[in-house]
Amino acid sequence: MNGSRRVLTVLAGILLVSALVLAACGPTASQVVEGGPRAWVGGPPDGSEVPIGEVSVMCHAFARGGVSQVELYVNGAFANRAANPDPGNEYFTANLTFETTGPGSYVLHCRTHDQAGAMVQSDPVTVRVPGEEPTPTTGEEEIPTATPTSTEVPPTEVPPTPTVPPPTGTSVPPTATRIPPTSTPIPPTSTPRAPTATPQPVRIVSFEVSKSRIFQGECVRFTWRVEAPTAIYFDGEGVGNAPDSRDRCPTATREFELRAEGYGGPVTARLTVVVIQPSPTPGDTAGPSISRVADTPDPINPPPCGPNSVTISAAVSDPSGVSTVQLVYRVYDSTRQGQWRTLTMQAAGTGMYQLVVTWSDLQSSLTSPSQSTMEYYVQAYDAVGNRSQSPTGTVTIGYCIT
């Protein structure tokens, strides 16, 4: 009778604790504001298995006027939080971690706080660490077993009892000692699953602009596609993923940055938009004038032989103004022709532009240590986008024998 009452008491205590845990996990009326923030768990999925150790939980949040912070609760207890780096961003995702201490079930909740102080809690997601769970039933069975034994044993059997316990007590520790080895192999079994649970690294797949050169007053459109992001920022503004895009109307040449956050990040990509000023010469449709194209005596040789560079110069002018002057070149020999490459020439006086081409600029285009040729021409753009180019020239590329 006493054993039955004790079991009922234990069951009642378990039910009471479960009720308290459920009450702590669910949002109360004071936590939810109509039309206010929302919270949901993006991963791991409900009912999935996770390893022992660090587990990553993706908490999604939305709040009109901006998300303040996101919190993670595990089994009703606070586990982790992340503040929104851009308080004006209405959507915010955070990867929050917690530690699993052994086999069993773990109930996860994400909480969203908005800028006004309102809070909401997500629906629960339950994950499980596989393995043999240490249940309290073993201890409960031992207590009633020991109680009736000590009650029902007649006093006459007490004298032999001191002799029996030593062997009984001696054999118990080996039995108890064997239990840990049984549970010890479980962590290694679950450890190989950790790589499967590793989140996908964030990656910028594409970042494009509709035009890289525009006239002053024109606008361009930027588009992008990102894999596994938790947050994306374009030009300092929190944005979404493809097919999201942004238009910009720069008044001067400038660089635009795309920044993506997530596992293994952040990662960035940059694009430059060149803004061309309006032409001071109405009706200018011709490219710049290019003359006096020359190069220093060749050949150009690899170290330790010399010379190891060649200087190419040209005179460039245009009534609307010169925007860009470039050297376009390729390397070829008797067996192959290399790809055309471009280097920017620098102003070297009034109307003169110059570039020093070194051996290292050509080395990647060479296939063997034999004599080759560099073919080149000069191309130029004026301030309104007109283009012109010079006739081609050549420079001999030698090889060094020491």
Short mmCIF file of C-alpha atoms in Angstrom, two decimals:
data_model
loop_
_atom_site.label_atom_id
_atom_site.label_comp_id
_atom_site.label_asym_id
_atom_site.label_seq_id
_atom_site.Cartn_x
_atom_site.Cartn_y
_atom_site.Cartn_z
CA MET A 1 0.00 0.00 0.00
CA ASN A 2 2.81 2.40 0.85
CA GLY A 3 4.55 1.58 -2.48
CA SER A 4 1.36 2.33 -4.49
CA ARG A 5 0.94 5.69 -2.79
CA ARG A 6 4.57 6.56 -3.52
CA VAL A 7 4.18 5.72 -7.24
CA LEU A 8 0.99 7.83 -7.44
CA THR A 9 2.80 10.72 -5.76
CA VAL A 10 5.68 10.53 -8.26
CA LEU A 11 3.25 10.44 -11.23
CA ALA A 12 1.36 13.44 -9.89
CA GLY A 13 4.62 15.36 -9.51
CA ILE A 14 5.61 14.56 -13.10
CA LEU A 15 2.23 15.78 -14.42
CA LEU A 16 2.53 18.99 -12.35
CA VAL A 17 6.05 19.71 -13.73
CA SER A 18 4.87 19.03 -17.30
CA ALA A 19 2.00 21.48 -16.85
CA LEU A 20 4.37 24.14 -15.57
CA VAL A 21 6.76 23.61 -18.51
CA LEU A 22 3.92 23.87 -21.06
CA ALA A 23 2.67 27.02 -19.38
CA ALA A 24 6.12 28.58 -19.56
CA CYS A 25 6.53 27.68 -23.29
CA GLY A 26 3.27 29.16 -24.55
CA PRO A 27 2.86 32.93 -25.05
CA THR A 28 0.49 34.74 -22.70
CA ALA A 29 -1.99 37.42 -23.65
CA SER A 30 0.43 40.11 -22.45
CA GLN A 31 3.14 38.71 -24.76
CA VAL A 32 1.15 38.92 -28.03
CA VAL A 33 -0.10 42.17 -29.55
CA GLU A 34 -2.63 41.97 -32.41
CA GLY A 35 -0.86 42.91 -35.64
CA GLY A 36 2.39 42.76 -33.71
CA PRO A 37 5.54 40.65 -34.15
CA ARG A 38 5.72 37.05 -35.35
CA ALA A 39 8.21 34.28 -34.60
CA TRP A 40 8.81 30.84 -36.06
CA VAL A 41 11.49 28.14 -35.99
CA GLY A 42 13.16 27.61 -39.39
CA GLY A 43 15.21 24.54 -38.37
CA PRO A 44 15.88 21.91 -37.25
CA PRO A 45 12.52 20.33 -38.31
CA ASP A 46 10.01 19.18 -35.72
CA GLY A 47 10.69 15.58 -34.67
CA SER A 48 14.24 15.49 -36.07
CA GLU A 49 17.26 13.99 -34.34
CA VAL A 50 20.21 16.13 -33.24
CA PRO A 51 23.66 15.20 -31.84
CA ILE A 52 24.98 15.58 -28.32
CA GLY A 53 26.78 18.91 -27.97
CA GLU A 54 26.21 22.21 -29.79
CA VAL A 55 23.00 22.45 -31.87
CA SER A 56 22.14 25.38 -34.16
CA VAL A 57 18.54 26.67 -34.28
CA MET A 58 17.36 29.08 -37.00
CA CYS A 59 14.94 31.61 -35.52
CA HIS A 60 12.91 33.75 -37.97
CA ALA A 61 11.36 37.03 -36.80
CA PHE A 62 9.06 39.71 -38.22
CA ALA A 63 7.90 42.95 -36.61
CA ARG A 64 6.42 46.08 -38.13
CA GLY A 65 8.72 48.99 -37.50
CA GLY A 66 11.71 46.66 -37.00
CA VAL A 67 12.83 43.64 -34.96
CA SER A 68 14.71 44.46 -31.75
CA GLN A 69 16.04 41.02 -30.83
CA VAL A 70 15.39 37.26 -31.06
CA GLU A 71 15.66 34.78 -28.17
CA LEU A 72 15.89 30.98 -28.00
CA TYR A 73 14.24 29.00 -25.18
CA VAL A 74 14.91 25.29 -24.61
CA ASN A 75 12.54 23.31 -22.40
CA GLY A 76 11.16 26.63 -21.14
CA ALA A 77 14.56 27.99 -20.08
CA PHE A 78 16.42 30.86 -21.75
CA ALA A 79 19.31 29.56 -23.92
CA ASN A 80 20.55 32.32 -26.26
CA ARG A 81 19.69 35.66 -27.89
CA ALA A 82 20.76 37.82 -30.86
CA ALA A 83 20.19 41.55 -31.33
CA ASN A 84 19.18 42.84 -34.78
CA PRO A 85 22.17 44.82 -36.18
CA ASP A 86 19.75 46.83 -38.33
CA PRO A 87 16.90 47.87 -35.98
CA GLY A 88 14.81 49.18 -38.91
CA ASN A 89 14.77 45.77 -40.65
CA GLU A 90 11.33 44.18 -40.28
CA TYR A 91 12.61 40.69 -41.13
CA PHE A 92 15.49 39.21 -39.16
CA THR A 93 16.89 35.67 -38.97
CA ALA A 94 19.41 34.48 -36.38
CA ASN A 95 21.26 31.20 -35.89
CA LEU A 96 21.21 30.58 -32.13
CA THR A 97 22.94 27.64 -30.48
CA PHE A 98 22.41 25.58 -27.32
CA GLU A 99 24.06 22.52 -25.77
CA THR A 100 22.37 19.12 -25.52
CA THR A 101 23.64 17.25 -22.46
CA GLY A 102 22.47 13.74 -23.26
CA PRO A 103 19.77 11.56 -24.88
CA GLY A 104 16.23 12.82 -24.59
CA SER A 105 13.73 15.33 -26.02
CA TYR A 106 14.27 19.12 -26.20
CA VAL A 107 11.39 21.58 -26.79
CA LEU A 108 12.47 24.71 -28.72
CA HIS A 109 10.77 28.13 -28.86
CA CYS A 110 11.87 31.31 -30.65
CA ARG A 111 10.77 34.68 -29.22
CA THR A 112 10.58 37.92 -31.21
CA HIS A 113 10.81 41.38 -29.57
CA ASP A 114 9.87 44.49 -31.58
CA GLN A 115 11.11 48.06 -31.11
CA ALA A 116 8.00 48.97 -29.06
CA GLY A 117 8.65 46.23 -26.49
CA ALA A 118 6.01 43.76 -27.69
CA MET A 119 6.98 40.07 -27.71
CA VAL A 120 5.63 36.89 -29.26
CA GLN A 121 6.68 33.24 -28.96
CA SER A 122 6.75 30.67 -31.78
CA ASP A 123 4.98 27.34 -31.87
CA PRO A 124 7.08 24.61 -30.20
CA VAL A 125 9.47 22.41 -32.15
CA THR A 126 10.63 19.20 -30.47
CA VAL A 127 13.95 17.57 -31.33
CA ARG A 128 15.49 14.46 -29.86
CA VAL A 129 18.97 13.21 -29.06
CA PRO A 130 18.90 9.44 -29.76
CA GLY A 131 20.16 6.94 -27.25
CA GLU A 132 19.26 5.28 -23.98
CA GLU A 133 17.71 7.83 -21.65
CA PRO A 134 18.51 7.60 -17.92
CA THR A 135 14.99 7.14 -16.51
CA PRO A 136 14.10 7.46 -12.82
CA THR A 137 12.18 4.13 -12.91
CA THR A 138 15.28 2.16 -11.82
CA GLY A 139 15.55 4.15 -8.60
CA GLU A 140 11.78 3.92 -8.00
CA GLU A 141 11.84 0.13 -8.37
CA GLU A 142 14.75 -0.23 -5.97
CA ILE A 143 13.04 1.77 -3.19
CA PRO A 144 9.83 -0.35 -2.92
CA THR A 145 11.87 -3.55 -3.37
CA ALA A 146 14.16 -2.60 -0.47
CA THR A 147 11.27 -1.48 1.74
CA PRO A 148 9.19 -4.70 1.77
CA THR A 149 12.38 -6.78 2.06
CA SER A 150 13.45 -4.96 5.23
CA THR A 151 9.86 -5.11 6.58
CA GLU A 152 9.03 -8.75 5.85
CA VAL A 153 12.36 -10.38 6.80
CA PRO A 154 11.87 -12.09 10.21
CA PRO A 155 14.23 -11.14 12.99
CA THR A 156 15.52 -14.73 12.95
CA GLU A 157 17.09 -14.15 9.50
CA VAL A 158 18.92 -11.01 10.61
CA PRO A 159 22.07 -12.82 11.93
CA PRO A 160 22.99 -14.45 8.56
CA THR A 161 22.31 -11.16 6.75
CA PRO A 162 25.65 -9.53 7.80
CA THR A 163 27.47 -12.43 6.13
CA VAL A 164 25.40 -12.33 2.89
CA PRO A 165 25.67 -8.57 2.08
CA PRO A 166 29.45 -8.55 1.60
CA PRO A 167 29.33 -10.90 -1.43
CA THR A 168 26.06 -9.29 -2.60
CA GLY A 169 27.56 -5.82 -2.15
CA THR A 170 30.73 -6.99 -3.85
CA SER A 171 28.90 -8.13 -6.97
CA VAL A 172 26.70 -5.00 -7.23
CA PRO A 173 29.51 -2.57 -8.19
CA PRO A 174 30.51 -4.67 -11.25
CA THR A 175 26.86 -4.66 -12.33
CA ALA A 176 26.67 -0.88 -11.87
CA THR A 177 30.07 -0.47 -13.49
CA ARG A 178 28.95 -2.22 -16.65
CA ILE A 179 26.05 0.20 -17.18
CA PRO A 180 28.23 3.25 -18.12
CA PRO A 181 30.06 1.27 -20.89
CA THR A 182 26.62 0.40 -22.29
CA SER A 183 25.68 4.08 -22.48
CA THR A 184 29.19 5.24 -23.43
CA PRO A 185 29.07 3.94 -27.07
CA ILE A 186 25.93 6.02 -27.68
CA PRO A 187 27.69 9.41 -28.06
CA PRO A 188 30.10 8.06 -30.73
CA THR A 189 27.10 6.61 -32.57
CA SER A 190 25.43 10.03 -32.69
CA THR A 191 28.67 11.93 -33.37
CA PRO A 192 28.86 11.01 -37.10
CA ARG A 193 25.49 12.71 -37.58
CA ALA A 194 27.00 16.11 -36.72
CA PRO A 195 28.22 16.80 -40.30
CA THR A 196 24.68 16.20 -41.58
CA ALA A 197 23.37 18.84 -39.21
CA THR A 198 26.01 21.40 -40.26
CA PRO A 199 24.24 24.36 -41.92
CA GLN A 200 24.99 25.20 -45.54
CA PRO A 201 27.59 28.01 -45.86
CA VAL A 202 26.30 31.35 -47.15
CA ARG A 203 27.32 32.07 -50.78
CA ILE A 204 26.73 34.91 -53.26
CA VAL A 205 25.79 33.11 -56.47
CA SER A 206 25.35 36.23 -58.62
CA PHE A 207 25.48 40.02 -58.28
CA GLU A 208 24.73 42.00 -61.45
CA VAL A 209 23.96 45.55 -62.64
CA SER A 210 21.99 46.45 -65.75
CA LYS A 211 24.68 48.91 -67.00
CA SER A 212 28.18 49.56 -65.70
CA ARG A 213 28.63 52.89 -67.62
CA ILE A 214 25.85 55.50 -67.62
CA PHE A 215 25.35 59.17 -68.42
CA GLN A 216 24.67 61.53 -65.56
CA GLY A 217 20.95 61.40 -64.73
CA GLU A 218 20.47 57.74 -65.74
CA CYS A 219 19.56 54.95 -63.33
CA VAL A 220 20.62 51.30 -63.10
CA ARG A 221 19.09 48.17 -61.56
CA PHE A 222 21.03 45.75 -59.31
CA THR A 223 19.96 42.10 -58.96
CA TRP A 224 21.43 39.23 -56.92
CA ARG A 225 20.99 35.65 -55.80
CA VAL A 226 22.37 34.32 -52.50
CA GLU A 227 22.38 30.79 -51.07
CA ALA A 228 21.71 30.07 -47.36
CA PRO A 229 21.60 33.70 -46.11
CA THR A 230 20.33 34.78 -42.71
CA ALA A 231 20.45 38.47 -43.71
CA ILE A 232 21.32 40.42 -46.89
CA TYR A 233 22.42 44.07 -47.11
CA PHE A 234 22.74 46.03 -50.37
CA ASP A 235 24.38 49.46 -50.24
CA GLY A 236 23.86 49.42 -46.44
CA GLU A 237 20.12 48.60 -46.72
CA GLY A 238 18.59 45.36 -45.44
CA VAL A 239 17.03 43.56 -48.44
CA GLY A 240 15.58 40.20 -49.43
CA ASN A 241 16.83 37.48 -51.75
CA ALA A 242 16.11 36.97 -55.49
CA PRO A 243 13.94 38.10 -57.22
CA ASP A 244 14.47 41.19 -55.03
CA SER A 245 16.34 44.08 -56.69
CA ARG A 246 17.17 47.75 -56.15
CA ASP A 247 17.44 50.77 -58.47
CA ARG A 248 20.10 53.41 -57.98
CA CYS A 249 20.74 56.74 -59.80
CA PRO A 250 24.35 57.67 -58.94
CA THR A 251 25.49 61.19 -59.78
CA ALA A 252 29.18 60.24 -59.82
CA THR A 253 31.27 57.11 -60.32
CA ARG A 254 31.01 54.93 -57.22
CA GLU A 255 31.14 51.37 -55.86
CA PHE A 256 28.12 49.39 -54.61
CA GLU A 257 28.44 46.52 -52.11
CA LEU A 258 26.30 43.41 -51.51
CA ARG A 259 26.84 41.79 -48.08
CA ALA A 260 25.34 38.43 -47.09
CA GLU A 261 25.39 36.98 -43.57
CA GLY A 262 25.00 33.33 -42.64
CA TYR A 263 26.96 30.24 -41.63
CA GLY A 264 30.64 30.72 -42.53
CA GLY A 265 30.05 34.41 -43.42
CA PRO A 266 29.75 37.25 -43.90
CA VAL A 267 30.63 37.36 -47.63
CA THR A 268 30.69 40.45 -49.88
CA ALA A 269 30.66 41.34 -53.59
CA ARG A 270 31.19 44.76 -55.20
CA LEU A 271 30.30 46.44 -58.51
CA THR A 272 31.40 49.85 -59.82
CA VAL A 273 29.14 52.10 -61.91
CA VAL A 274 30.97 54.70 -64.01
CA VAL A 275 29.04 57.97 -64.45
CA ILE A 276 29.90 59.92 -67.62
CA GLN A 277 29.41 63.67 -67.50
CA PRO A 278 27.32 65.34 -70.24
CA SER A 279 29.31 66.38 -73.31
CA PRO A 280 30.38 70.04 -73.46
CA THR A 281 30.44 69.67 -77.26
CA PRO A 282 26.93 69.14 -78.72
CA GLY A 283 26.79 66.54 -81.49
CA ASP A 284 30.11 64.87 -80.61
CA THR A 285 29.85 61.33 -82.02
CA ALA A 286 33.52 60.53 -82.73
CA GLY A 287 35.91 58.72 -80.42
CA PRO A 288 39.12 60.29 -79.09
CA SER A 289 42.08 60.97 -81.39
CA ILE A 290 44.98 58.51 -80.72
CA SER A 291 48.45 59.21 -82.11
CA ARG A 292 52.17 58.78 -81.43
CA VAL A 293 51.77 55.19 -80.15
CA ALA A 294 55.25 53.91 -79.27
CA ASP A 295 57.05 51.33 -77.15
CA THR A 296 60.58 51.16 -75.73
CA PRO A 297 63.08 48.90 -77.58
CA ASP A 298 62.31 45.19 -77.28
CA PRO A 299 62.66 42.35 -76.52
CA ILE A 300 61.27 41.99 -73.00
CA ASN A 301 63.06 39.14 -71.17
CA PRO A 302 62.52 37.02 -68.03
CA PRO A 303 64.87 37.53 -65.03
CA PRO A 304 67.83 37.33 -64.61
CA CYS A 305 68.21 38.57 -68.18
CA GLY A 306 67.03 42.07 -69.06
CA PRO A 307 65.27 44.26 -69.82
CA ASN A 308 62.29 42.92 -67.84
CA SER A 309 59.70 45.56 -68.87
CA VAL A 310 58.51 47.64 -71.82
CA THR A 311 56.92 51.12 -71.70
CA ILE A 312 54.06 51.89 -74.11
CA SER A 313 52.85 55.49 -74.60
CA ALA A 314 50.26 57.33 -76.72
CA ALA A 315 48.86 60.84 -77.25
CA VAL A 316 45.05 60.96 -76.74
CA SER A 317 42.69 63.95 -77.06
CA ASP A 318 38.95 64.66 -77.52
CA PRO A 319 36.85 67.88 -77.56
CA SER A 320 34.41 66.35 -75.00
CA GLY A 321 37.22 65.20 -72.74
CA VAL A 322 38.97 61.84 -72.37
CA SER A 323 37.36 59.39 -69.94
CA THR A 324 39.48 56.21 -70.09
CA VAL A 325 42.61 55.04 -71.96
CA GLN A 326 43.46 51.31 -72.00
CA LEU A 327 46.11 48.99 -73.40
CA VAL A 328 44.60 45.84 -74.94
CA TYR A 329 47.11 43.02 -75.52
CA ARG A 330 47.58 39.29 -76.07
CA VAL A 331 50.55 36.88 -76.28
CA TYR A 332 50.96 34.40 -79.13
CA ASP A 333 53.59 32.03 -80.52
CA SER A 334 53.78 29.42 -83.30
CA THR A 335 51.41 27.03 -81.50
CA ARG A 336 48.74 29.19 -79.86
CA GLN A 337 47.14 32.61 -79.54
CA GLY A 338 46.37 33.88 -76.05
CA GLN A 339 43.27 35.76 -74.87
CA TRP A 340 43.04 39.55 -75.11
CA ARG A 341 43.67 41.27 -71.77
CA THR A 342 43.26 44.89 -70.68
CA LEU A 343 45.39 47.24 -68.54
CA THR A 344 44.54 50.90 -67.76
CA MET A 345 47.02 53.54 -68.93
CA GLN A 346 47.82 56.52 -66.71
CA ALA A 347 48.10 60.21 -67.64
CA ALA A 348 51.75 61.24 -68.07
CA GLY A 349 51.48 64.92 -69.00
CA THR A 350 49.07 66.99 -71.12
CA GLY A 351 47.38 64.66 -73.58
CA MET A 352 49.91 61.85 -72.97
CA TYR A 353 49.18 58.42 -71.48
CA GLN A 354 51.68 55.74 -70.49
CA LEU A 355 51.89 52.16 -69.12
CA VAL A 356 54.84 50.00 -68.03
CA VAL A 357 54.24 46.32 -68.90
CA THR A 358 56.40 44.02 -66.75
CA TRP A 359 57.46 40.40 -67.19
CA SER A 360 55.00 39.36 -64.42
CA ASP A 361 52.11 40.83 -66.49
CA LEU A 362 52.96 38.42 -69.34
CA GLN A 363 54.19 35.36 -67.45
CA SER A 364 50.75 33.77 -66.96
CA SER A 365 50.11 33.93 -70.72
CA LEU A 366 53.30 32.01 -71.67
CA THR A 367 53.19 28.25 -72.20
CA SER A 368 56.90 27.43 -72.69
CA PRO A 369 60.31 29.13 -72.33
CA SER A 370 60.55 30.05 -76.03
CA GLN A 371 60.40 33.27 -78.00
CA SER A 372 56.88 34.74 -78.26
CA THR A 373 55.20 37.98 -79.36
CA MET A 374 52.96 40.48 -77.56
CA GLU A 375 50.40 42.11 -79.87
CA TYR A 376 48.72 45.28 -78.59
CA TYR A 377 46.63 48.36 -79.42
CA VAL A 378 45.45 51.44 -77.49
CA GLN A 379 41.71 52.11 -77.04
CA ALA A 380 40.15 55.25 -75.56
CA TYR A 381 36.69 56.52 -74.48
CA ASP A 382 35.60 60.16 -74.41
CA ALA A 383 33.33 61.73 -71.77
CA VAL A 384 30.13 60.84 -73.67
CA GLY A 385 31.05 57.19 -74.29
CA ASN A 386 32.46 57.34 -77.84
CA ARG A 387 35.27 54.84 -78.43
CA SER A 388 38.26 54.59 -80.77
CA GLN A 389 41.39 52.44 -81.06
CA SER A 390 44.86 52.65 -82.57
CA PRO A 391 46.46 50.29 -85.10
CA THR A 392 48.15 47.23 -83.56
CA GLY A 393 51.79 47.04 -82.60
CA THR A 394 54.06 44.18 -81.46
CA VAL A 395 56.77 43.59 -78.84
CA THR A 396 59.11 40.58 -78.93
CA ILE A 397 59.21 38.39 -75.80
CA GLY A 398 62.58 36.69 -75.40
CA TYR A 399 63.73 33.80 -73.26
CA CYS A 400 66.73 33.71 -70.97
CA ILE A 401 69.57 31.18 -71.15
CA THR A 402 72.10 31.35 -68.31
#
